[in-house]
PDB file of C-alpha atoms in Angstrom:
ATOM      1  CA  MET A 849     135.166 120.637  61.089  1.00  0.00           C
ATOM      2  CA  THR A 850     135.503 121.805  57.487  1.00  0.00           C
ATOM      3  CA  ALA A 851     137.141 125.055  56.534  1.00  0.00           C
ATOM      4  CA  GLY A 852     134.856 128.045  56.722  1.00  0.00           C
ATOM      5  CA  SER A 853     132.240 126.281  58.825  1.00  0.00           C
ATOM      6  CA  THR A 854     130.865 127.958  61.937  1.00  0.00           C
ATOM      7  CA  PRO A 855     130.906 125.896  65.144  1.00  0.00           C
ATOM      8  CA  ARG A 856     127.661 125.502  66.981  1.00  0.00           C
ATOM      9  CA  ARG A 857     127.254 127.334  70.223  1.00  0.00           C
ATOM     10  CA  ARG A 858     127.370 124.922  73.117  1.00  0.00           C
ATOM     11  CA  ALA A 859     124.687 125.217  75.740  1.00  0.00           C
ATOM     12  CA  ARG A 860     126.043 126.708  78.923  1.00  0.00           C
ATOM     13  CA  PRO A 861     126.424 124.114  81.686  1.00  0.00           C
ATOM     14  CA  ILE A 862     123.803 124.462  84.383  1.00  0.00           C
ATOM     15  CA  GLY A 863     124.995 125.248  87.875  1.00  0.00           C
ATOM     16  CA  ARG A 864     128.778 125.404  87.264  1.00  0.00           C
ATOM     17  CA  ARG A 865     130.127 127.059  90.399  1.00  0.00           C
ATOM     18  CA  THR A 866     133.141 127.260  92.648  1.00  0.00           C
ATOM     19  CA  PRO A 867     133.215 124.904  95.689  1.00  0.00           C
ATOM     20  CA  ARG A 868     132.250 127.796  97.974  1.00  0.00           C
ATOM     21  CA  GLY A 869     129.434 128.816  95.643  1.00  0.00           C
ATOM     22  CA  ARG A 870     128.059 125.260  95.608  1.00  0.00           C
ATOM     23  CA  LEU A 871     127.282 125.233  99.347  1.00  0.00           C
ATOM     24  CA  PRO A 872     124.000 127.218  99.172  1.00  0.00           C
ATOM     25  CA  LEU A 873     122.913 125.121  96.201  1.00  0.00           C
ATOM     26  CA  VAL A 874     123.669 121.875  98.049  1.00  0.00           C
ATOM     27  CA  LEU A 875     121.768 123.055 101.138  1.00  0.00           C
ATOM     28  CA  LEU A 876     118.770 124.080  99.035  1.00  0.00           C
ATOM     29  CA  VAL A 877     118.740 120.753  97.211  1.00  0.00           C
ATOM     30  CA  MET A 878     118.975 118.851 100.494  1.00  0.00           C
ATOM     31  CA  ALA A 879     116.155 120.846 102.104  1.00  0.00           C
ATOM     32  CA  THR A 880     113.978 120.335  99.039  1.00  0.00           C
ATOM     33  CA  LEU A 881     114.679 116.601  98.989  1.00  0.00           C
ATOM     34  CA  VAL A 882     113.843 116.307 102.698  1.00  0.00           C
ATOM     35  CA  VAL A 883     110.400 117.847 102.205  1.00  0.00           C
ATOM     36  CA  VAL A 884     109.737 115.879  99.012  1.00  0.00           C
ATOM     37  CA  LEU A 885     110.751 112.612 100.690  1.00  0.00           C
ATOM     38  CA  LEU A 886     108.598 113.506 103.708  1.00  0.00           C
ATOM     39  CA  ALA A 887     105.651 113.968 101.370  1.00  0.00           C
ATOM     40  CA  LEU A 888     106.244 110.880  99.229  1.00  0.00           C
ATOM     41  CA  LEU A 889     107.353 108.411 101.912  1.00  0.00           C
ATOM     42  CA  GLY A 890     105.425 109.840 104.854  1.00  0.00           C
ATOM     43  CA  PRO A 891     102.362 107.590 104.378  1.00  0.00           C
ATOM     44  CA  LEU A 892     104.630 104.595 104.999  1.00  0.00           C
ATOM     45  CA  ALA A 893     105.621 105.879 108.451  1.00  0.00           C
ATOM     46  CA  VAL A 894     102.308 106.985 109.969  1.00  0.00           C
ATOM     47  CA  PRO A 895     102.051 105.862 113.626  1.00  0.00           C
ATOM     48  CA  HIS A 896      98.226 105.897 113.618  1.00  0.00           C
ATOM     49  CA  SER A 897      95.420 105.883 111.114  1.00  0.00           C
ATOM     50  CA  PRO A 898      95.202 109.452 109.723  1.00  0.00           C
ATOM     51  CA  THR A 899      91.398 109.290 109.633  1.00  0.00           C
ATOM     52  CA  ALA A 900      90.697 107.650 113.008  1.00  0.00           C
ATOM     53  CA  LEU A 901      89.323 109.711 115.903  1.00  0.00           C
ATOM     54  CA  LEU A 902      91.834 108.949 118.647  1.00  0.00           C
ATOM     55  CA  GLY A 903      91.396 111.679 121.235  1.00  0.00           C
ATOM     56  CA  ALA A 904      89.686 114.895 122.202  1.00  0.00           C
ATOM     57  CA  PRO A 905      89.708 117.792 119.704  1.00  0.00           C
ATOM     58  CA  PHE A 906      92.833 119.956 119.929  1.00  0.00           C
ATOM     59  CA  GLN A 907      94.398 117.750 122.557  1.00  0.00           C
ATOM     60  CA  GLN A 908      97.762 119.059 123.717  1.00  0.00           C
ATOM     61  CA  PRO A 909     100.963 117.233 122.672  1.00  0.00           C
ATOM     62  CA  ASP A 910     101.949 114.197 124.741  1.00  0.00           C
ATOM     63  CA  ALA A 911     103.983 111.019 124.330  1.00  0.00           C
ATOM     64  CA  GLU A 912     101.305 109.361 122.189  1.00  0.00           C
ATOM     65  CA  PHE A 913     100.510 112.411 120.051  1.00  0.00           C
ATOM     66  CA  PRO A 914     103.714 114.523 119.743  1.00  0.00           C
ATOM     67  CA  LEU A 915     101.897 117.308 117.860  1.00  0.00           C
ATOM     68  CA  GLY A 916      98.545 116.863 119.552  1.00  0.00           C
ATOM     69  CA  THR A 917      95.247 116.185 117.812  1.00  0.00           C
ATOM     70  CA  ASP A 918      93.299 118.216 115.269  1.00  0.00           C
ATOM     71  CA  ALA A 919      89.785 119.657 115.288  1.00  0.00           C
ATOM     72  CA  LEU A 920      88.225 116.188 115.212  1.00  0.00           C
ATOM     73  CA  GLY A 921      90.671 114.417 117.499  1.00  0.00           C
ATOM     74  CA  ARG A 922      92.867 112.853 114.795  1.00  0.00           C
ATOM     75  CA  ASP A 923      96.624 112.485 115.226  1.00  0.00           C
ATOM     76  CA  VAL A 924      98.354 115.507 113.661  1.00  0.00           C
ATOM     77  CA  VAL A 925     101.650 113.683 113.047  1.00  0.00           C
ATOM     78  CA  SER A 926      99.893 110.921 111.115  1.00  0.00           C
ATOM     79  CA  ARG A 927      97.920 113.400 109.041  1.00  0.00           C
ATOM     80  CA  VAL A 928     100.998 115.490 108.212  1.00  0.00           C
ATOM     81  CA  LEU A 929     102.930 112.389 107.161  1.00  0.00           C
ATOM     82  CA  ALA A 930     100.023 111.138 105.041  1.00  0.00           C
ATOM     83  CA  GLY A 931      98.859 114.479 103.684  1.00  0.00           C
ATOM     84  CA  GLY A 932     101.723 115.570 101.437  1.00  0.00           C
ATOM     85  CA  ARG A 933     101.990 112.843  98.824  1.00  0.00           C
ATOM     86  CA  THR A 934      98.905 113.698  96.790  1.00  0.00           C
ATOM     87  CA  LEU A 935      99.566 117.437  96.998  1.00  0.00           C
ATOM     88  CA  VAL A 936     103.194 117.184  95.845  1.00  0.00           C
ATOM     89  CA  LEU A 937     102.453 114.641  93.104  1.00  0.00           C
ATOM     90  CA  THR A 938      99.544 116.754  91.860  1.00  0.00           C
ATOM     91  CA  ALA A 939     101.750 119.855  91.733  1.00  0.00           C
ATOM     92  CA  LEU A 940     104.541 117.949  89.966  1.00  0.00           C
ATOM     93  CA  ALA A 941     102.124 116.477  87.429  1.00  0.00           C
ATOM     94  CA  GLY A 942     100.572 119.889  86.767  1.00  0.00           C
ATOM     95  CA  THR A 943     104.027 121.416  86.337  1.00  0.00           C
ATOM     96  CA  ALA A 944     105.120 118.666  83.937  1.00  0.00           C
ATOM     97  CA  ALA A 945     101.953 119.072  81.853  1.00  0.00           C
ATOM     98  CA  ALA A 946     102.288 122.857  81.787  1.00  0.00           C
ATOM     99  CA  GLY A 947     105.970 122.585  80.887  1.00  0.00           C
ATOM    100  CA  ALA A 948     105.256 120.201  78.022  1.00  0.00           C
ATOM    101  CA  VAL A 949     102.540 122.480  76.634  1.00  0.00           C
ATOM    102  CA  GLY A 950     104.639 125.617  77.141  1.00  0.00           C
ATOM    103  CA  LEU A 951     107.758 124.136  75.546  1.00  0.00           C
ATOM    104  CA  THR A 952     105.888 122.748  72.549  1.00  0.00           C
ATOM    105  CA  ALA A 953     103.813 125.863  71.929  1.00  0.00           C
ATOM    106  CA  GLY A 954     106.687 128.268  72.632  1.00  0.00           C
ATOM    107  CA  VAL A 955     109.158 126.559  70.297  1.00  0.00           C
ATOM    108  CA  LEU A 956     106.555 126.117  67.556  1.00  0.00           C
ATOM    109  CA  ALA A 957     105.604 129.787  67.809  1.00  0.00           C
ATOM    110  CA  ALA A 958     109.262 130.809  67.562  1.00  0.00           C
ATOM    111  CA  MET A 959     110.086 128.587  64.576  1.00  0.00           C
ATOM    112  CA  ALA A 960     106.884 129.287  62.630  1.00  0.00           C
ATOM    113  CA  SER A 961     106.280 132.406  60.617  1.00  0.00           C
ATOM    114  CA  ARG A 962     105.758 135.590  62.625  1.00  0.00           C
ATOM    115  CA  ARG A 963     102.039 135.731  61.815  1.00  0.00           C
ATOM    116  CA  LEU A 964     101.398 132.078  62.630  1.00  0.00           C
ATOM    117  CA  GLY A 965     103.514 132.290  65.788  1.00  0.00           C
ATOM    118  CA  ASP A 966     101.624 135.340  67.019  1.00  0.00           C
ATOM    119  CA  LEU A 967      98.308 133.581  66.334  1.00  0.00           C
ATOM    120  CA  LEU A 968      99.397 130.548  68.344  1.00  0.00           C
ATOM    121  CA  VAL A 969     100.494 132.701  71.289  1.00  0.00           C
ATOM    122  CA  ARG A 970      97.227 134.669  71.186  1.00  0.00           C
ATOM    123  CA  CYS A 971      95.272 131.409  71.440  1.00  0.00           C
ATOM    124  CA  VAL A 972      97.300 130.395  74.492  1.00  0.00           C
ATOM    125  CA  ASP A 973      96.944 133.894  75.939  1.00  0.00           C
ATOM    126  CA  ALA A 974      93.183 133.387  76.022  1.00  0.00           C
ATOM    127  CA  LEU A 975      93.758 131.100  79.004  1.00  0.00           C
ATOM    128  CA  ALA A 976      95.977 133.670  80.740  1.00  0.00           C
ATOM    129  CA  VAL A 977      93.065 136.128  80.866  1.00  0.00           C
ATOM    130  CA  LEU A 978      91.289 133.892  83.364  1.00  0.00           C
ATOM    131  CA  PRO A 979      92.455 134.084  86.986  1.00  0.00           C
ATOM    132  CA  PRO A 980      94.290 130.830  87.837  1.00  0.00           C
ATOM    133  CA  LEU A 981      92.197 130.227  90.944  1.00  0.00           C
ATOM    134  CA  LEU A 982      89.002 130.609  88.915  1.00  0.00           C
ATOM    135  CA  VAL A 983      90.193 127.944  86.452  1.00  0.00           C
ATOM    136  CA  VAL A 984      90.932 125.575  89.330  1.00  0.00           C
ATOM    137  CA  LEU A 985      87.589 126.282  91.001  1.00  0.00           C
ATOM    138  CA  VAL A 986      85.498 125.794  87.862  1.00  0.00           C
ATOM    139  CA  LEU A 987      87.110 122.557  86.738  1.00  0.00           C
ATOM    140  CA  ALA A 988      87.506 121.015  90.187  1.00  0.00           C
ATOM    141  CA  ALA A 989      83.975 121.966  91.226  1.00  0.00           C
ATOM    142  CA  GLY A 990      82.602 120.490  87.989  1.00  0.00           C
ATOM    143  CA  PHE A 991      84.276 117.142  88.725  1.00  0.00           C
ATOM    144  CA  PRO A 992      84.305 116.837  92.515  1.00  0.00           C
ATOM    145  CA  GLY A 993      86.740 114.418  94.089  1.00  0.00           C
ATOM    146  CA  SER A 994      88.954 114.124  90.987  1.00  0.00           C
ATOM    147  CA  THR A 995      92.683 114.721  91.435  1.00  0.00           C
ATOM    148  CA  THR A 996      93.196 114.465  87.672  1.00  0.00           C
ATOM    149  CA  VAL A 997      90.985 117.488  87.137  1.00  0.00           C
ATOM    150  CA  VAL A 998      93.056 119.469  89.638  1.00  0.00           C
ATOM    151  CA  VAL A 999      96.186 118.520  87.650  1.00  0.00           C
ATOM    152  CA  ALA A1000      94.540 119.672  84.411  1.00  0.00           C
ATOM    153  CA  ALA A1001      93.375 122.919  86.011  1.00  0.00           C
ATOM    154  CA  VAL A1002      96.849 123.670  87.373  1.00  0.00           C
ATOM    155  CA  ALA A1003      98.392 122.959  83.959  1.00  0.00           C
ATOM    156  CA  LEU A1004      95.904 125.171  82.117  1.00  0.00           C
ATOM    157  CA  ALA A1005      96.429 127.989  84.599  1.00  0.00           C
ATOM    158  CA  THR A1006     100.235 128.008  84.333  1.00  0.00           C
ATOM    159  CA  ALA A1007     100.963 126.898  80.742  1.00  0.00           C
ATOM    160  CA  PRO A1008     100.371 130.321  79.081  1.00  0.00           C
ATOM    161  CA  PHE A1009     103.196 131.911  81.054  1.00  0.00           C
ATOM    162  CA  SER A1010     105.606 129.096  80.155  1.00  0.00           C
ATOM    163  CA  THR A1011     104.692 129.511  76.494  1.00  0.00           C
ATOM    164  CA  ARG A1012     105.656 133.183  76.454  1.00  0.00           C
ATOM    165  CA  VAL A1013     108.891 132.641  78.385  1.00  0.00           C
ATOM    166  CA  LEU A1014     110.078 129.778  76.194  1.00  0.00           C
ATOM    167  CA  ARG A1015     109.066 131.480  72.974  1.00  0.00           C
ATOM    168  CA  ALA A1016     111.192 134.474  73.943  1.00  0.00           C
ATOM    169  CA  ALA A1017     114.115 132.168  74.795  1.00  0.00           C
ATOM    170  CA  ALA A1018     113.774 130.317  71.481  1.00  0.00           C
ATOM    171  CA  ASP A1019     113.525 133.617  69.565  1.00  0.00           C
ATOM    172  CA  THR A1020     116.820 134.733  71.098  1.00  0.00           C
ATOM    173  CA  VAL A1021     118.527 131.527  69.952  1.00  0.00           C
ATOM    174  CA  LEU A1022     117.011 131.618  66.459  1.00  0.00           C
ATOM    175  CA  THR A1023     118.224 135.185  65.812  1.00  0.00           C
ATOM    176  CA  SER A1024     121.798 134.410  66.875  1.00  0.00           C
ATOM    177  CA  GLY A1025     124.682 134.268  64.440  1.00  0.00           C
ATOM    178  CA  TYR A1026     125.426 130.574  64.844  1.00  0.00           C
ATOM    179  CA  VAL A1027     121.867 129.611  63.908  1.00  0.00           C
ATOM    180  CA  GLU A1028     121.984 131.863  60.855  1.00  0.00           C
ATOM    181  CA  ALA A1029     125.259 130.188  59.877  1.00  0.00           C
ATOM    182  CA  ALA A1030     123.687 126.755  60.371  1.00  0.00           C
ATOM    183  CA  ARG A1031     120.801 127.689  58.099  1.00  0.00           C
ATOM    184  CA  ALA A1032     123.176 129.140  55.518  1.00  0.00           C
ATOM    185  CA  ARG A1033     125.070 125.870  55.233  1.00  0.00           C
ATOM    186  CA  GLY A1034     121.817 123.983  54.677  1.00  0.00           C
ATOM    187  CA  ASP A1035     120.841 122.572  58.086  1.00  0.00           C
ATOM    188  CA  THR A1036     117.225 121.469  58.230  1.00  0.00           C
ATOM    189  CA  ARG A1037     114.755 122.960  60.689  1.00  0.00           C
ATOM    190  CA  ARG A1038     114.799 119.682  62.594  1.00  0.00           C
ATOM    191  CA  ALA A1039     118.599 119.831  62.915  1.00  0.00           C
ATOM    192  CA  VAL A1040     118.454 123.433  64.100  1.00  0.00           C
ATOM    193  CA  LEU A1041     115.788 122.505  66.634  1.00  0.00           C
ATOM    194  CA  ARG A1042     117.699 119.478  67.917  1.00  0.00           C
ATOM    195  CA  HIS A1043     121.236 120.845  67.983  1.00  0.00           C
ATOM    196  CA  ASP A1044     120.778 124.579  68.537  1.00  0.00           C
ATOM    197  CA  VAL A1045     117.391 125.535  69.974  1.00  0.00           C
ATOM    198  CA  LEU A1046     116.590 122.837  72.538  1.00  0.00           C
ATOM    199  CA  PRO A1047     120.059 122.604  74.164  1.00  0.00           C
ATOM    200  CA  ASN A1048     120.295 126.384  74.523  1.00  0.00           C
ATOM    201  CA  ILE A1049     116.850 126.888  76.057  1.00  0.00           C
ATOM    202  CA  ALA A1050     117.290 124.053  78.573  1.00  0.00           C
ATOM    203  CA  GLY A1051     118.390 126.507  81.277  1.00  0.00           C
ATOM    204  CA  PRO A1052     115.421 128.894  80.863  1.00  0.00           C
ATOM    205  CA  ALA A1053     113.072 125.906  80.610  1.00  0.00           C
ATOM    206  CA  LEU A1054     114.370 124.449  83.878  1.00  0.00           C
ATOM    207  CA  THR A1055     114.146 127.804  85.645  1.00  0.00           C
ATOM    208  CA  ASP A1056     110.623 128.342  84.359  1.00  0.00           C
ATOM    209  CA  ALA A1057     109.615 124.837  85.462  1.00  0.00           C
ATOM    210  CA  ALA A1058     110.830 125.568  88.996  1.00  0.00           C
ATOM    211  CA  LEU A1059     108.820 128.794  89.109  1.00  0.00           C
ATOM    212  CA  ARG A1060     105.746 127.020  87.738  1.00  0.00           C
ATOM    213  CA  LEU A1061     106.190 124.347  90.415  1.00  0.00           C
ATOM    214  CA  VAL A1062     105.909 127.020  93.108  1.00  0.00           C
ATOM    215  CA  ALA A1063     102.718 128.313  91.477  1.00  0.00           C
ATOM    216  CA  SER A1064     101.411 124.751  91.152  1.00  0.00           C
ATOM    217  CA  LEU A1065     102.074 124.069  94.830  1.00  0.00           C
ATOM    218  CA  HIS A1066     100.155 127.201  95.785  1.00  0.00           C
ATOM    219  CA  LEU A1067      97.206 126.364  93.519  1.00  0.00           C
ATOM    220  CA  THR A1068      97.089 122.730  94.633  1.00  0.00           C
ATOM    221  CA  ALA A1069      97.247 123.703  98.301  1.00  0.00           C
ATOM    222  CA  THR A1070      94.516 126.287  97.686  1.00  0.00           C
ATOM    223  CA  ALA A1071      92.345 123.625  96.064  1.00  0.00           C
ATOM    224  CA  GLY A1072      92.778 121.473  99.166  1.00  0.00           C
ATOM    225  CA  PHE A1073      92.103 124.460 101.433  1.00  0.00           C
ATOM    226  CA  LEU A1074      88.806 125.002  99.610  1.00  0.00           C
ATOM    227  CA  GLY A1075      87.884 121.326  99.905  1.00  0.00           C
ATOM    228  CA  LEU A1076      88.414 120.434  96.235  1.00  0.00           C
ATOM    229  CA  GLY A1077      89.962 117.180  95.076  1.00  0.00           C
ATOM    230  CA  ARG A1078      89.774 114.033  97.171  1.00  0.00           C
ATOM    231  CA  GLY A1079      87.382 114.170 100.094  1.00  0.00           C
ATOM    232  CA  GLY A1080      86.107 111.834 102.768  1.00  0.00           C
ATOM    233  CA  GLY A1081      88.534 112.956 105.444  1.00  0.00           C
ATOM    234  CA  THR A1082      91.567 112.212 103.258  1.00  0.00           C
ATOM    235  CA  PRO A1083      94.552 114.067 104.751  1.00  0.00           C
ATOM    236  CA  ASP A1084      95.836 116.962 102.670  1.00  0.00           C
ATOM    237  CA  TRP A1085      98.165 119.729 103.813  1.00  0.00           C
ATOM    238  CA  GLY A1086      95.980 122.435 102.288  1.00  0.00           C
ATOM    239  CA  ARG A1087      92.779 121.029 103.732  1.00  0.00           C
ATOM    240  CA  MET A1088      94.423 120.600 107.146  1.00  0.00           C
ATOM    241  CA  VAL A1089      95.124 124.342 107.279  1.00  0.00           C
ATOM    242  CA  SER A1090      91.453 125.058 106.623  1.00  0.00           C
ATOM    243  CA  GLU A1091      90.251 122.459 109.141  1.00  0.00           C
ATOM    244  CA  ASN A1092      92.462 123.661 111.993  1.00  0.00           C
ATOM    245  CA  ALA A1093      92.487 127.423 111.391  1.00  0.00           C
ATOM    246  CA  PRO A1094      89.406 128.071 113.598  1.00  0.00           C
ATOM    247  CA  GLY A1095      91.145 126.483 116.599  1.00  0.00           C
ATOM    248  CA  ALA A1096      94.570 128.015 116.085  1.00  0.00           C
ATOM    249  CA  THR A1097      94.172 130.012 119.290  1.00  0.00           C
ATOM    250  CA  LEU A1098      93.523 126.791 121.226  1.00  0.00           C
ATOM    251  CA  ALA A1099      96.267 124.673 119.649  1.00  0.00           C
ATOM    252  CA  VAL A1100      98.618 126.204 117.089  1.00  0.00           C
ATOM    253  CA  LEU A1101     100.543 123.035 116.165  1.00  0.00           C
ATOM    254  CA  PRO A1102      97.715 121.394 114.151  1.00  0.00           C
ATOM    255  CA  PHE A1103      97.550 124.601 112.095  1.00  0.00           C
ATOM    256  CA  LEU A1104     101.315 125.174 111.703  1.00  0.00           C
ATOM    257  CA  ALA A1105     102.343 121.554 111.085  1.00  0.00           C
ATOM    258  CA  PRO A1106     101.026 121.400 107.480  1.00  0.00           C
ATOM    259  CA  VAL A1107     101.966 125.038 106.766  1.00  0.00           C
ATOM    260  CA  LEU A1108     105.680 124.663 107.499  1.00  0.00           C
ATOM    261  CA  PRO A1109     106.507 121.966 104.896  1.00  0.00           C
ATOM    262  CA  LEU A1110     104.484 123.837 102.283  1.00  0.00           C
ATOM    263  CA  VAL A1111     106.302 127.097 102.962  1.00  0.00           C
ATOM    264  CA  LEU A1112     109.709 125.409 103.151  1.00  0.00           C
ATOM    265  CA  LEU A1113     109.200 123.557  99.861  1.00  0.00           C
ATOM    266  CA  SER A1114     107.948 126.664  98.052  1.00  0.00           C
ATOM    267  CA  VAL A1115     110.816 128.835  99.330  1.00  0.00           C
ATOM    268  CA  CYS A1116     113.486 126.233  98.519  1.00  0.00           C
ATOM    269  CA  VAL A1117     112.174 125.618  95.004  1.00  0.00           C
ATOM    270  CA  GLY A1118     111.944 129.371  94.372  1.00  0.00           C
ATOM    271  CA  LEU A1119     115.520 129.891  95.549  1.00  0.00           C
ATOM    272  CA  LEU A1120     116.695 126.954  93.431  1.00  0.00           C
ATOM    273  CA  ALA A1121     115.067 128.575  90.409  1.00  0.00           C
ATOM    274  CA  ASP A1122     116.989 131.765  91.159  1.00  0.00           C
ATOM    275  CA  VAL A1123     120.276 129.863  91.523  1.00  0.00           C
ATOM    276  CA  VAL A1124     119.751 127.956  88.275  1.00  0.00           C
ATOM    277  CA  GLY A1125     118.714 131.153  86.505  1.00  0.00           C
ATOM    278  CA  ARG A1126     121.903 132.906  87.598  1.00  0.00           C
ATOM    279  CA  GLY A1127     123.988 129.918  86.553  1.00  0.00           C
ATOM    280  CA  THR A1128     122.534 129.839  83.040  1.00  0.00           C
ATOM    281  CA  ALA A1129     122.279 133.586  82.425  1.00  0.00           C
TER     282      ALA A1129
END
């Protein structure tokens, strides 16, 4: 380092904690991984065909059907194991797309001139005016049976909020003293972006992605609940709630079985976002 130069600010490590403070984080990560693995690997472990009619509607649990049967007599265990993969992958894909759009638009808006940055954010804000569920309904209803459209709808519904959050984070970095010193010594905009902006907004970007994942899970499950996306009896946790809600008083397990992993995953991801946010604040 030459005399008179100003060292760059290092990005704060994410999740640095004492051994005692790591325990809640480890438990949250483990619970999240369990649900994600259940969703992704569940179709490989189904004991019966998830679409076959195997018994009477709302049959009580027994040795063959540990959680009973659903409204049409299909095995609830098989449908729960097979019904999470598409939902989780759709939510993850929507979150990744929204994060990419939000990061790109937010950083560009922060590094551009104030007028151009405000114009870019206003264009993105036009999407935020629409209720997220309405965006999902319009796009998914226009292209019935398409999971890709659900991904696009989820991304469009959540990207505007990521853009604002990440623009604010990038603005904070760009107005700091070490960035001003970097510019004064002749660093290019690309160097500032690579060495100063992106490393120091990684924490807020990760926290925002976790929060957007919760929103994406809710929207994707809602799309399934409303019968959007893949049809033809394909198992889906959201659709299973809708199918079995009318008979919840007769057999509660077919209704609760898909709800519990959804709730657990959403809560764990939300708490992880809070832990990461505290660790990078």
